[in-house]
Short mmCIF file of C-alpha atoms in Angstrom, two decimals:
data_model
loop_
_atom_site.label_atom_id
_atom_site.label_comp_id
_atom_site.label_asym_id
_atom_site.label_seq_id
_atom_site.Cartn_x
_atom_site.Cartn_y
_atom_site.Cartn_z
CA LYS A 508 -45.05 110.29 -137.08
CA GLN A 509 -48.44 109.08 -135.89
CA TRP A 510 -48.58 106.71 -138.83
CA TYR A 511 -45.15 105.34 -137.88
CA GLN A 512 -46.18 104.83 -134.27
CA ARG A 513 -49.30 103.00 -135.37
CA ARG A 514 -47.24 100.86 -137.75
CA VAL A 515 -44.78 99.98 -134.98
CA ALA A 516 -47.70 99.05 -132.69
CA ILE A 517 -49.24 96.86 -135.37
CA THR A 518 -45.91 95.20 -136.08
CA ALA A 519 -45.43 94.55 -132.38
CA GLY A 520 -48.91 93.07 -132.25
CA ASP A 521 -48.18 90.83 -135.22
CA THR A 522 -45.02 89.64 -133.51
CA SER A 523 -47.02 88.80 -130.38
CA VAL A 524 -49.58 86.88 -132.40
CA MET A 525 -46.84 85.04 -134.26
CA PHE A 526 -45.17 84.11 -130.98
CA LEU A 527 -48.50 82.88 -129.61
CA LEU A 528 -49.14 80.71 -132.69
CA VAL A 529 -45.66 79.20 -132.50
CA SER A 530 -46.15 78.47 -128.80
CA LEU A 531 -49.50 76.81 -129.43
CA SER A 532 -48.00 74.72 -132.24
CA CYS A 533 -45.26 73.54 -129.91
CA LEU A 534 -47.82 72.64 -127.28
CA LEU A 535 -49.86 70.70 -129.83
CA ILE A 536 -46.77 68.83 -130.98
CA ILE A 537 -45.97 67.95 -127.38
CA ALA A 538 -49.58 66.95 -126.74
CA ARG A 539 -49.65 64.72 -129.87
CA SER A 540 -46.40 62.90 -129.19
CA GLU A 541 -47.79 59.51 -130.11
CA ILE A 542 -45.49 56.52 -130.08
CA VAL A 543 -45.52 54.36 -133.18
CA TYR A 544 -44.11 51.01 -132.15
CA PHE A 545 -44.63 49.46 -135.57
CA ARG A 546 -46.04 50.40 -138.95
CA GLU A 547 -45.99 48.39 -142.16
CA ASP A 548 -47.72 49.33 -145.41
CA PHE A 549 -45.77 46.94 -147.70
CA THR A 550 -44.91 49.72 -150.14
CA ASP A 551 -41.67 48.05 -151.24
CA LYS A 552 -41.76 45.99 -154.42
CA GLU A 553 -40.24 43.01 -152.65
CA LEU A 554 -40.72 41.60 -149.17
CA ASP A 555 -37.83 42.54 -146.89
CA ALA A 556 -36.46 39.16 -145.82
CA THR A 557 -34.31 40.79 -143.17
CA LYS A 558 -37.42 42.25 -141.53
CA TRP A 559 -40.06 39.56 -142.15
CA VAL A 560 -38.80 36.15 -141.06
CA TYR A 561 -40.51 32.90 -142.12
CA SER A 562 -41.07 30.14 -139.61
CA GLU A 563 -39.17 26.91 -140.17
CA HIS A 564 -40.84 24.96 -137.40
CA PRO A 565 -40.16 21.26 -138.06
CA GLY A 566 -43.00 19.00 -139.11
CA THR A 567 -45.17 21.81 -140.51
CA GLU A 568 -45.76 22.48 -144.20
CA TYR A 569 -45.81 26.25 -144.55
CA GLY A 570 -47.12 28.31 -147.41
CA LYS A 571 -45.36 31.38 -148.77
CA PHE A 572 -46.59 34.95 -148.77
CA GLU A 573 -46.62 37.13 -151.87
CA LEU A 574 -46.87 40.90 -152.21
CA SER A 575 -50.11 41.64 -154.05
CA ALA A 576 -53.00 44.08 -154.15
CA GLY A 577 -55.34 41.31 -155.30
CA GLN A 578 -57.75 41.30 -158.22
CA PHE A 579 -59.41 44.62 -157.42
CA TYR A 580 -58.02 47.63 -155.57
CA HIS A 581 -58.04 51.42 -155.41
CA ASP A 582 -54.32 52.02 -155.89
CA GLU A 583 -52.06 49.05 -156.54
CA ALA A 584 -48.99 50.49 -154.81
CA ALA A 585 -50.90 51.71 -151.77
CA ASP A 586 -53.08 48.61 -151.48
CA THR A 587 -50.37 45.99 -151.89
CA GLY A 588 -50.16 43.69 -148.90
CA LEU A 589 -48.97 40.31 -147.68
CA GLN A 590 -51.05 37.62 -149.46
CA THR A 591 -51.32 33.90 -148.70
CA SER A 592 -50.61 31.97 -151.89
CA THR A 593 -51.15 28.20 -151.47
CA ASP A 594 -54.29 26.33 -150.41
CA ALA A 595 -54.35 24.03 -147.37
CA ARG A 596 -51.23 25.40 -145.69
CA PHE A 597 -50.04 26.81 -142.41
CA TYR A 598 -48.57 30.30 -142.59
CA GLY A 599 -45.97 31.58 -140.16
CA ILE A 600 -44.09 34.87 -140.47
CA SER A 601 -43.06 37.59 -138.02
CA ALA A 602 -41.27 40.91 -137.79
CA ALA A 603 -39.59 42.79 -134.96
CA LEU A 604 -41.23 46.00 -133.77
CA ASP A 605 -39.55 49.23 -134.79
CA GLU A 606 -39.62 50.18 -131.12
CA PRO A 607 -40.00 47.26 -128.70
CA ILE A 608 -42.42 47.79 -125.82
CA GLU A 609 -40.96 47.33 -122.38
CA SER A 610 -44.16 48.35 -120.62
CA THR A 611 -47.50 49.98 -121.43
CA GLU A 612 -47.94 51.30 -117.89
CA GLY A 613 -49.93 54.51 -117.99
CA LYS A 614 -50.42 54.21 -121.75
CA ASN A 615 -52.98 52.85 -124.17
CA LEU A 616 -52.14 50.11 -126.63
CA VAL A 617 -53.62 50.08 -130.13
CA ILE A 618 -53.26 47.19 -132.60
CA GLN A 619 -54.65 47.84 -136.06
CA PHE A 620 -54.47 46.07 -139.42
CA SER A 621 -56.54 45.33 -142.49
CA VAL A 622 -57.29 41.99 -144.12
CA LYS A 623 -59.12 41.14 -147.33
CA HIS A 624 -60.48 37.64 -148.00
CA GLU A 625 -61.05 38.04 -151.73
CA GLN A 626 -60.94 34.24 -152.18
CA LYS A 627 -64.35 33.86 -150.49
CA ILE A 628 -62.72 32.16 -147.52
CA ASP A 629 -64.59 29.23 -145.99
CA CYS A 630 -62.13 28.18 -143.31
CA GLY A 631 -59.02 30.00 -142.15
CA GLY A 632 -57.55 32.60 -139.86
CA GLY A 633 -57.10 36.29 -140.53
CA TYR A 634 -55.63 37.38 -137.18
CA VAL A 635 -52.28 38.58 -135.88
CA LYS A 636 -50.33 37.79 -132.72
CA ILE A 637 -48.12 39.98 -130.55
CA PHE A 638 -45.10 38.14 -129.13
CA PRO A 639 -42.57 38.70 -126.35
CA SER A 640 -38.81 38.87 -126.84
CA SER A 641 -38.51 35.16 -126.04
CA LEU A 642 -39.92 34.23 -129.47
CA ASP A 643 -37.59 32.37 -131.81
CA GLN A 644 -38.85 33.74 -135.12
CA LYS A 645 -37.75 30.71 -137.12
CA ASP A 646 -39.56 28.44 -134.67
CA LEU A 647 -42.86 30.34 -134.70
CA ASN A 648 -45.73 27.86 -134.24
CA GLY A 649 -49.16 27.52 -132.71
CA ASP A 650 -47.75 26.68 -129.27
CA ALA A 651 -45.42 29.68 -129.10
CA PRO A 652 -46.43 31.93 -126.14
CA TYR A 653 -47.90 35.27 -127.16
CA ASN A 654 -49.16 38.41 -125.43
CA ILE A 655 -52.26 39.14 -127.51
CA MET A 656 -54.06 37.44 -130.38
CA PHE A 657 -56.48 39.64 -132.30
CA GLY A 658 -58.45 39.45 -135.52
CA PRO A 659 -61.03 37.51 -137.54
CA ASP A 660 -61.27 33.73 -137.72
CA ILE A 661 -63.65 31.91 -140.06
CA CYS A 662 -64.56 28.25 -140.23
CA GLY A 663 -67.91 27.34 -141.72
CA PRO A 664 -71.09 29.43 -141.77
CA SER A 665 -71.50 29.58 -137.99
CA ALA A 666 -67.94 30.12 -136.69
CA ARG A 667 -67.18 33.65 -137.88
CA ARG A 668 -65.80 35.63 -134.98
CA VAL A 669 -63.23 38.20 -133.97
CA HIS A 670 -60.72 36.78 -131.50
CA VAL A 671 -59.45 38.93 -128.65
CA ILE A 672 -57.23 36.73 -126.50
CA PHE A 673 -54.97 37.96 -123.70
CA ASN A 674 -52.23 35.90 -122.12
CA TYR A 675 -52.49 36.52 -118.37
CA LYS A 676 -50.17 34.75 -115.98
CA GLY A 677 -49.55 31.98 -118.49
CA GLN A 678 -53.22 31.42 -119.41
CA ASN A 679 -54.81 32.39 -122.73
CA LEU A 680 -58.10 34.11 -121.91
CA LEU A 681 -60.83 34.38 -124.55
CA ILE A 682 -63.31 37.22 -124.63
CA LYS A 683 -66.72 36.20 -123.29
CA LYS A 684 -68.64 38.37 -125.76
CA GLU A 685 -69.35 37.36 -129.33
CA ILE A 686 -67.93 39.71 -131.98
CA ARG A 687 -68.85 38.69 -135.52
CA CYS A 688 -66.29 39.40 -138.20
CA LYS A 689 -66.82 40.44 -141.80
CA ASP A 690 -66.87 37.56 -144.27
CA ASP A 691 -67.18 39.19 -147.69
CA GLU A 692 -64.48 39.76 -150.32
CA MET A 693 -63.69 43.37 -149.40
CA THR A 694 -60.89 44.84 -147.29
CA HIS A 695 -61.82 45.38 -143.63
CA LEU A 696 -59.94 47.16 -140.88
CA TYR A 697 -59.69 45.66 -137.38
CA THR A 698 -58.66 47.79 -134.41
CA LEU A 699 -58.12 46.77 -130.78
CA ILE A 700 -57.74 49.50 -128.17
CA VAL A 701 -56.60 48.51 -124.66
CA ARG A 702 -56.84 51.55 -122.41
CA SER A 703 -54.97 52.28 -119.21
CA ASP A 704 -58.27 52.62 -117.32
CA ASN A 705 -58.83 48.87 -117.82
CA THR A 706 -61.37 49.28 -120.59
CA TYR A 707 -61.20 48.15 -124.18
CA GLU A 708 -62.76 48.78 -127.57
CA VAL A 709 -62.90 46.73 -130.75
CA ARG A 710 -63.46 48.66 -133.96
CA ILE A 711 -64.21 47.30 -137.42
CA ASP A 712 -63.80 49.60 -140.41
CA ASN A 713 -63.03 52.47 -138.01
CA LYS A 714 -66.40 52.07 -136.26
CA LYS A 715 -66.97 50.78 -132.72
CA GLU A 716 -68.16 47.19 -132.72
CA GLN A 717 -67.72 46.19 -129.05
CA SER A 718 -66.43 47.71 -125.83
CA GLY A 719 -66.45 47.18 -122.09
CA LYS A 720 -64.34 46.49 -119.02
CA LEU A 721 -61.49 44.03 -119.01
CA ASP A 722 -62.43 42.44 -115.69
CA GLU A 723 -66.01 41.84 -116.86
CA ASP A 724 -65.45 40.47 -120.35
CA TRP A 725 -62.48 38.20 -119.56
CA ASP A 726 -61.84 35.88 -116.62
CA PHE A 727 -58.68 37.63 -115.51
CA LEU A 728 -59.36 37.39 -111.79
CA GLU A 729 -60.59 34.69 -109.46
CA PRO A 730 -63.97 35.44 -107.80
CA LYS A 731 -63.77 37.33 -104.52
CA GLU A 732 -65.88 34.73 -102.73
CA ILE A 733 -66.35 30.99 -103.17
CA SER A 734 -68.57 28.34 -101.60
CA ASP A 735 -67.07 26.91 -98.43
CA PRO A 736 -65.62 23.57 -99.57
CA ASP A 737 -65.67 22.25 -95.97
CA ALA A 738 -69.33 22.99 -95.33
CA SER A 739 -71.94 20.21 -95.46
CA MET A 740 -75.71 20.16 -95.36
CA PRO A 741 -77.16 19.81 -91.82
CA GLU A 742 -78.79 16.46 -91.11
CA ASP A 743 -82.12 18.09 -90.23
CA TRP A 744 -82.20 20.18 -93.41
CA ASP A 745 -85.33 19.33 -95.41
CA ASP A 746 -84.68 19.91 -99.11
CA ASN A 747 -87.67 17.91 -100.40
CA PRO A 748 -90.25 20.29 -101.94
CA PHE A 749 -92.98 17.60 -101.95
CA LEU A 750 -94.05 14.67 -99.79
CA ASP A 751 -96.54 11.79 -99.92
CA ASP A 752 -100.12 12.68 -99.00
CA PRO A 753 -100.70 10.73 -95.75
CA GLU A 754 -104.47 10.69 -96.37
CA ASP A 755 -104.20 9.14 -99.82
CA THR A 756 -104.97 5.36 -99.95
CA LYS A 757 -104.62 2.78 -102.65
CA PRO A 758 -107.94 1.82 -104.36
CA GLU A 759 -109.11 -1.75 -103.73
CA ASP A 760 -109.19 -2.63 -107.42
CA TRP A 761 -105.70 -1.24 -108.10
CA GLU A 762 -103.83 -4.53 -108.07
CA GLN A 763 -104.08 -6.01 -111.56
CA PRO A 764 -101.66 -8.31 -113.41
CA GLU A 765 -99.53 -6.70 -116.09
CA THR A 766 -100.49 -9.35 -118.66
CA ILE A 767 -103.50 -11.64 -119.15
CA PRO A 768 -104.32 -14.61 -121.42
CA ASP A 769 -105.72 -13.51 -124.76
CA PRO A 770 -109.50 -14.12 -124.45
CA ASP A 771 -109.88 -14.28 -128.22
CA ALA A 772 -107.28 -16.96 -128.73
CA THR A 773 -108.46 -20.52 -129.56
CA LYS A 774 -106.70 -23.83 -129.50
CA PRO A 775 -105.53 -24.85 -132.98
CA GLU A 776 -107.40 -27.80 -134.50
CA ASP A 777 -104.18 -29.72 -135.15
CA TRP A 778 -102.94 -29.30 -131.58
CA ASP A 779 -102.03 -32.65 -130.04
CA ASP A 780 -101.91 -32.52 -126.24
CA ASP A 781 -99.92 -35.75 -126.10
CA MET A 782 -97.36 -34.49 -128.59
CA ASP A 783 -97.47 -30.75 -128.01
CA GLY A 784 -98.32 -30.60 -124.34
CA GLU A 785 -101.14 -28.77 -122.66
CA TRP A 786 -102.19 -25.81 -124.78
CA GLU A 787 -102.08 -22.34 -123.20
CA PRO A 788 -103.39 -19.18 -124.82
CA PRO A 789 -100.86 -16.42 -125.59
CA VAL A 790 -100.68 -13.48 -123.17
CA ILE A 791 -101.45 -9.86 -124.00
CA ASP A 792 -101.07 -6.55 -122.13
CA ASN A 793 -103.74 -6.08 -119.51
CA PRO A 794 -105.68 -2.90 -120.31
CA ASP A 795 -106.64 -2.65 -116.61
CA PHE A 796 -103.02 -2.73 -115.39
CA LYS A 797 -102.14 0.60 -113.69
CA GLY A 798 -98.59 -0.02 -112.58
CA GLU A 799 -97.13 0.44 -109.15
CA TRP A 800 -99.30 2.59 -106.94
CA SER A 801 -97.86 5.63 -105.18
CA PRO A 802 -99.64 8.25 -103.13
CA LYS A 803 -100.12 11.65 -104.66
CA GLN A 804 -97.66 14.43 -103.82
CA ILE A 805 -98.44 17.53 -101.78
CA ASP A 806 -96.35 20.56 -100.87
CA ASN A 807 -93.94 19.96 -98.03
CA PRO A 808 -94.68 22.52 -95.30
CA ALA A 809 -91.22 21.92 -93.81
CA TYR A 810 -89.34 22.52 -97.08
CA GLN A 811 -86.32 24.76 -96.52
CA GLY A 812 -85.17 25.14 -100.09
CA GLU A 813 -82.11 23.80 -101.86
CA TRP A 814 -79.16 23.92 -99.52
CA GLU A 815 -76.19 26.03 -100.54
CA ALA A 816 -72.84 26.18 -98.86
CA PRO A 817 -72.03 29.51 -97.21
CA MET A 818 -69.72 31.86 -99.09
CA ILE A 819 -66.25 32.55 -97.80
CA ALA A 820 -63.39 34.75 -98.96
CA ASN A 821 -61.48 33.18 -101.85
CA PRO A 822 -57.89 32.63 -100.73
CA LYS A 823 -56.76 32.74 -104.38
CA TYR A 824 -58.33 36.11 -105.06
CA PHE A 825 -56.12 39.14 -105.50
CA GLU A 826 -56.82 42.58 -106.86
CA ASP A 827 -55.15 43.79 -110.03
CA ASP A 828 -55.86 47.33 -111.08
CA LYS A 829 -53.50 47.04 -114.04
CA LEU A 830 -55.10 44.36 -116.14
CA TYR A 831 -54.37 46.45 -119.22
CA LEU A 832 -50.64 46.36 -118.56
CA GLN A 833 -48.50 44.63 -121.16
CA LYS A 834 -44.78 44.07 -120.76
CA ASP A 835 -42.10 42.87 -123.13
CA ILE A 836 -43.61 43.08 -126.61
CA LYS A 837 -41.04 42.69 -129.36
CA TYR A 838 -42.63 40.95 -132.37
CA ILE A 839 -45.79 40.90 -134.43
CA GLY A 840 -46.58 37.79 -136.42
CA ILE A 841 -49.10 35.94 -138.55
CA ASP A 842 -49.58 32.34 -137.42
CA ILE A 843 -52.61 30.87 -139.21
CA TRP A 844 -54.04 27.94 -141.17
CA GLN A 845 -56.03 28.44 -144.35
CA VAL A 846 -57.94 25.92 -146.46
CA LYS A 847 -58.32 28.39 -149.33
CA SER A 848 -55.55 30.95 -149.78
CA GLY A 849 -55.75 34.54 -151.02
CA SER A 850 -56.08 36.69 -147.87
CA ILE A 851 -54.19 40.01 -147.98
CA PHE A 852 -52.82 41.64 -144.78
CA ASP A 853 -51.95 45.32 -144.91
CA ASN A 854 -51.69 48.62 -143.00
CA ILE A 855 -50.34 47.06 -139.79
CA LEU A 856 -50.00 49.58 -136.98
CA ILE A 857 -49.11 49.37 -133.29
CA THR A 858 -49.22 52.62 -131.35
CA ASP A 859 -50.24 54.13 -128.04
CA ASP A 860 -52.55 56.77 -129.54
CA GLU A 861 -56.05 55.77 -130.64
CA ASP A 862 -56.68 59.16 -132.27
CA TYR A 863 -53.59 58.70 -134.38
CA ALA A 864 -54.78 55.21 -135.34
CA ARG A 865 -58.16 56.59 -136.39
CA GLN A 866 -56.44 59.26 -138.47
CA VAL A 867 -54.24 56.64 -140.16
CA ALA A 868 -57.39 54.64 -140.87
CA LYS A 869 -59.01 57.63 -142.56
CA GLU A 870 -55.92 58.31 -144.66
CA THR A 871 -55.39 54.71 -145.74
CA PHE A 872 -58.27 52.30 -145.26
CA GLU A 873 -61.19 54.65 -145.87
CA VAL A 874 -59.63 56.04 -149.06
CA SER A 875 -58.76 52.58 -150.36
CA ALA A 876 -62.10 51.07 -149.36
CA ALA A 877 -64.08 53.63 -151.36
CA GLY A 878 -61.98 53.14 -154.47
CA GLU A 879 -61.87 49.39 -153.97
CA LYS A 880 -65.66 49.19 -153.97
CA GLU A 881 -65.82 51.01 -157.30
CA LYS A 882 -63.25 48.65 -158.81
CA LYS A 883 -65.04 45.64 -157.30
CA ASP A 884 -68.37 46.78 -158.75
CA ALA A 885 -66.71 47.27 -162.14
CA HIS A 886 -65.00 43.88 -161.81
CA ASP A 887 -68.32 42.24 -160.96
CA GLU A 888 -70.00 43.97 -163.90
CA VAL A 889 -67.36 42.63 -166.28
CA ASP A 890 -67.88 39.15 -164.84
CA ARG A 891 -71.64 39.56 -165.14
CA LYS A 892 -71.40 40.55 -168.79
CA LYS A 893 -68.99 37.70 -169.47
CA ARG A 894 -71.34 35.21 -167.84
CA GLU A 895 -74.24 36.68 -169.80
CA GLU A 896 -72.35 36.33 -173.07
CA GLU A 897 -71.38 32.76 -172.21
CA ARG A 898 -75.01 32.01 -171.35
CA LYS A 899 -76.22 33.44 -174.66
CA ALA A 900 -73.53 31.52 -176.54
CA ARG A 901 -74.60 28.30 -174.83
CA GLU A 902 -78.24 28.96 -175.59
CA ALA A 903 -77.42 29.72 -179.24
CA GLU A 904 -75.35 26.54 -179.49
CA GLU A 905 -78.15 24.54 -177.88
CA THR A 906 -80.64 26.09 -180.33
CA VAL A 907 -78.47 25.05 -183.29
CA GLU A 908 -78.13 21.55 -181.89
CA ASP A 909 -81.90 21.34 -181.36
CA ASP A 910 -82.53 22.50 -184.95
CA GLU A 911 -80.08 19.92 -186.30
CA GLU A 912 -81.76 17.18 -184.26
CA GLU A 913 -85.18 18.24 -185.58
CA GLU A 914 -83.87 18.16 -189.17
CA GLU A 915 -82.45 14.68 -188.62
CA GLU A 916 -85.76 13.50 -187.16
CA ASP A 917 -87.70 14.96 -190.14
CA PHE A 918 -85.30 13.30 -192.57
CA ASP A 919 -85.68 9.94 -190.80
CA GLU A 920 -89.47 10.21 -190.93
CA GLU A 921 -89.45 10.99 -194.69
CA SER A 922 -87.09 8.08 -195.37
CA ALA A 923 -89.32 5.73 -193.42
CA PHE A 924 -92.36 6.93 -195.34
CA GLU A 925 -90.63 6.34 -198.70
CA GLU A 926 -89.63 2.80 -197.72
CA ASP A 927 -93.15 1.94 -196.57
CA ALA A 928 -94.66 3.38 -199.77
CA GLU A 929 -93.09 0.86 -202.27
CA VAL A 930 -95.27 0.07 -205.30
CA GLU A 931 -96.76 -3.47 -205.31
CA PRO A 932 -95.63 -5.70 -208.23
CA PRO A 933 -98.15 -5.86 -211.14
CA VAL A 934 -100.60 -8.75 -211.16
CA LYS A 935 -100.21 -11.17 -214.16
CA ASP A 936 -103.03 -11.53 -216.65
CA GLU A 937 -105.59 -14.25 -215.90
CA GLU A 938 -104.71 -15.91 -219.21
CA ALA A 939 -101.12 -16.25 -218.29
CA PHE A 940 -101.97 -17.63 -214.86
CA VAL A 941 -101.75 -21.47 -214.60
CA ASP A 942 -103.22 -23.32 -211.67
CA PRO A 943 -100.69 -25.91 -210.48
CA GLU A 944 -103.44 -28.55 -209.85
CA GLU A 945 -104.87 -28.10 -213.36
CA LEU A 946 -101.37 -28.33 -214.81
CA ALA A 947 -100.71 -31.61 -212.96
CA GLU A 948 -104.07 -33.09 -214.09
CA THR A 949 -103.43 -32.09 -217.72
CA GLN A 950 -99.98 -33.68 -217.71
CA SER A 951 -101.45 -36.94 -216.25
CA THR A 952 -104.15 -37.12 -218.98
CA GLU A 953 -101.59 -36.56 -221.72
CA ALA A 954 -99.50 -39.41 -220.37
CA LYS A 955 -102.47 -41.81 -220.41
CA ASP A 956 -103.28 -40.87 -224.03
CA GLU A 957 -99.79 -41.66 -225.09
CA LEU A 958 -100.07 -45.13 -223.54
#
């Protein structure tokens, strides 16, 4: 009986513990009720044309996107993304959010995506834009109004920055801080967090890169005070820091001509005064010329400083404690220009929960990045070995060519030696040699004898 009572007590305790765990789980689920406005991992084998709409803006030559994981990746299916495919093209494509955002009041906004420039990009965009419901997807272009533009932009070695641009009351406001983007061939994750306390954070590869206050790092608001535009400097205001020394006088020998006749010049011997006129020596710079004299300067004892207009309240200033607030967000799009194509966009996420975004980054980007690096290193090693083999093959071919050239040179030298070494013709015996003069004299004598 005692055993039974103890068993019943234990069972009752287990039931209480179980109830407590279930209650806590429910509370955690309620506490982690993040809103996922949009998520795209491009896991389908083909791009959904009903979801992703190409721009057909007239007068613009657009390139097409392809689904690809690129040349090196961790898992082809998981790492497949939207890749630009043609050099020197604009790219325009957009998709509607799974859950349009009417207002972010009281909530955070997180925009996160990855991009890989495996083509060694030299000039081109890698950013995304968030658009209102007024966007005509087929007319997406660079002048289409947007809510936020965020992501890397590269053009040349010096212009490599992360854009964070907010549209505020019809004006596109650029961040005043410099955020340098990644420019290698690996996948990188970009995250923008806009918090309801009017602060922000930019993360790259799930690590904080920049943060601050919205009102300090963007020119959202007019200044509270401005210089009085109607104010003018008083007539008796002395803003000259220096004045002429009244006791300074000009030296007596100061006045000298700027140029003088050349004392070393002489009249040419062939100069004819009647024909050439009166000769005058050429002029040269006067070494004693000192220029216009001015008294030396001394401090002005009456100097009042540089005059500044008094500050007054700015009539255009107004307070806005909801700079973070975004309304009417319906589309996300890619609207870029690229000189060299090959960039891959993937893992696009828009949510209101930064912890959820960080968790998604750990489950997707961080896993892929680690495996991608291994594949990239292996890919580079294969390329290195291939280049090494090609180098050795070229060197071997050059060695053979050099040997053949040396053989040809040796052969030419031997041939030349043989030609130069010809044997001289044998000299005739002295008896057989007849002097032409003696022969002529002999023939003449014989003729006389005959006569």
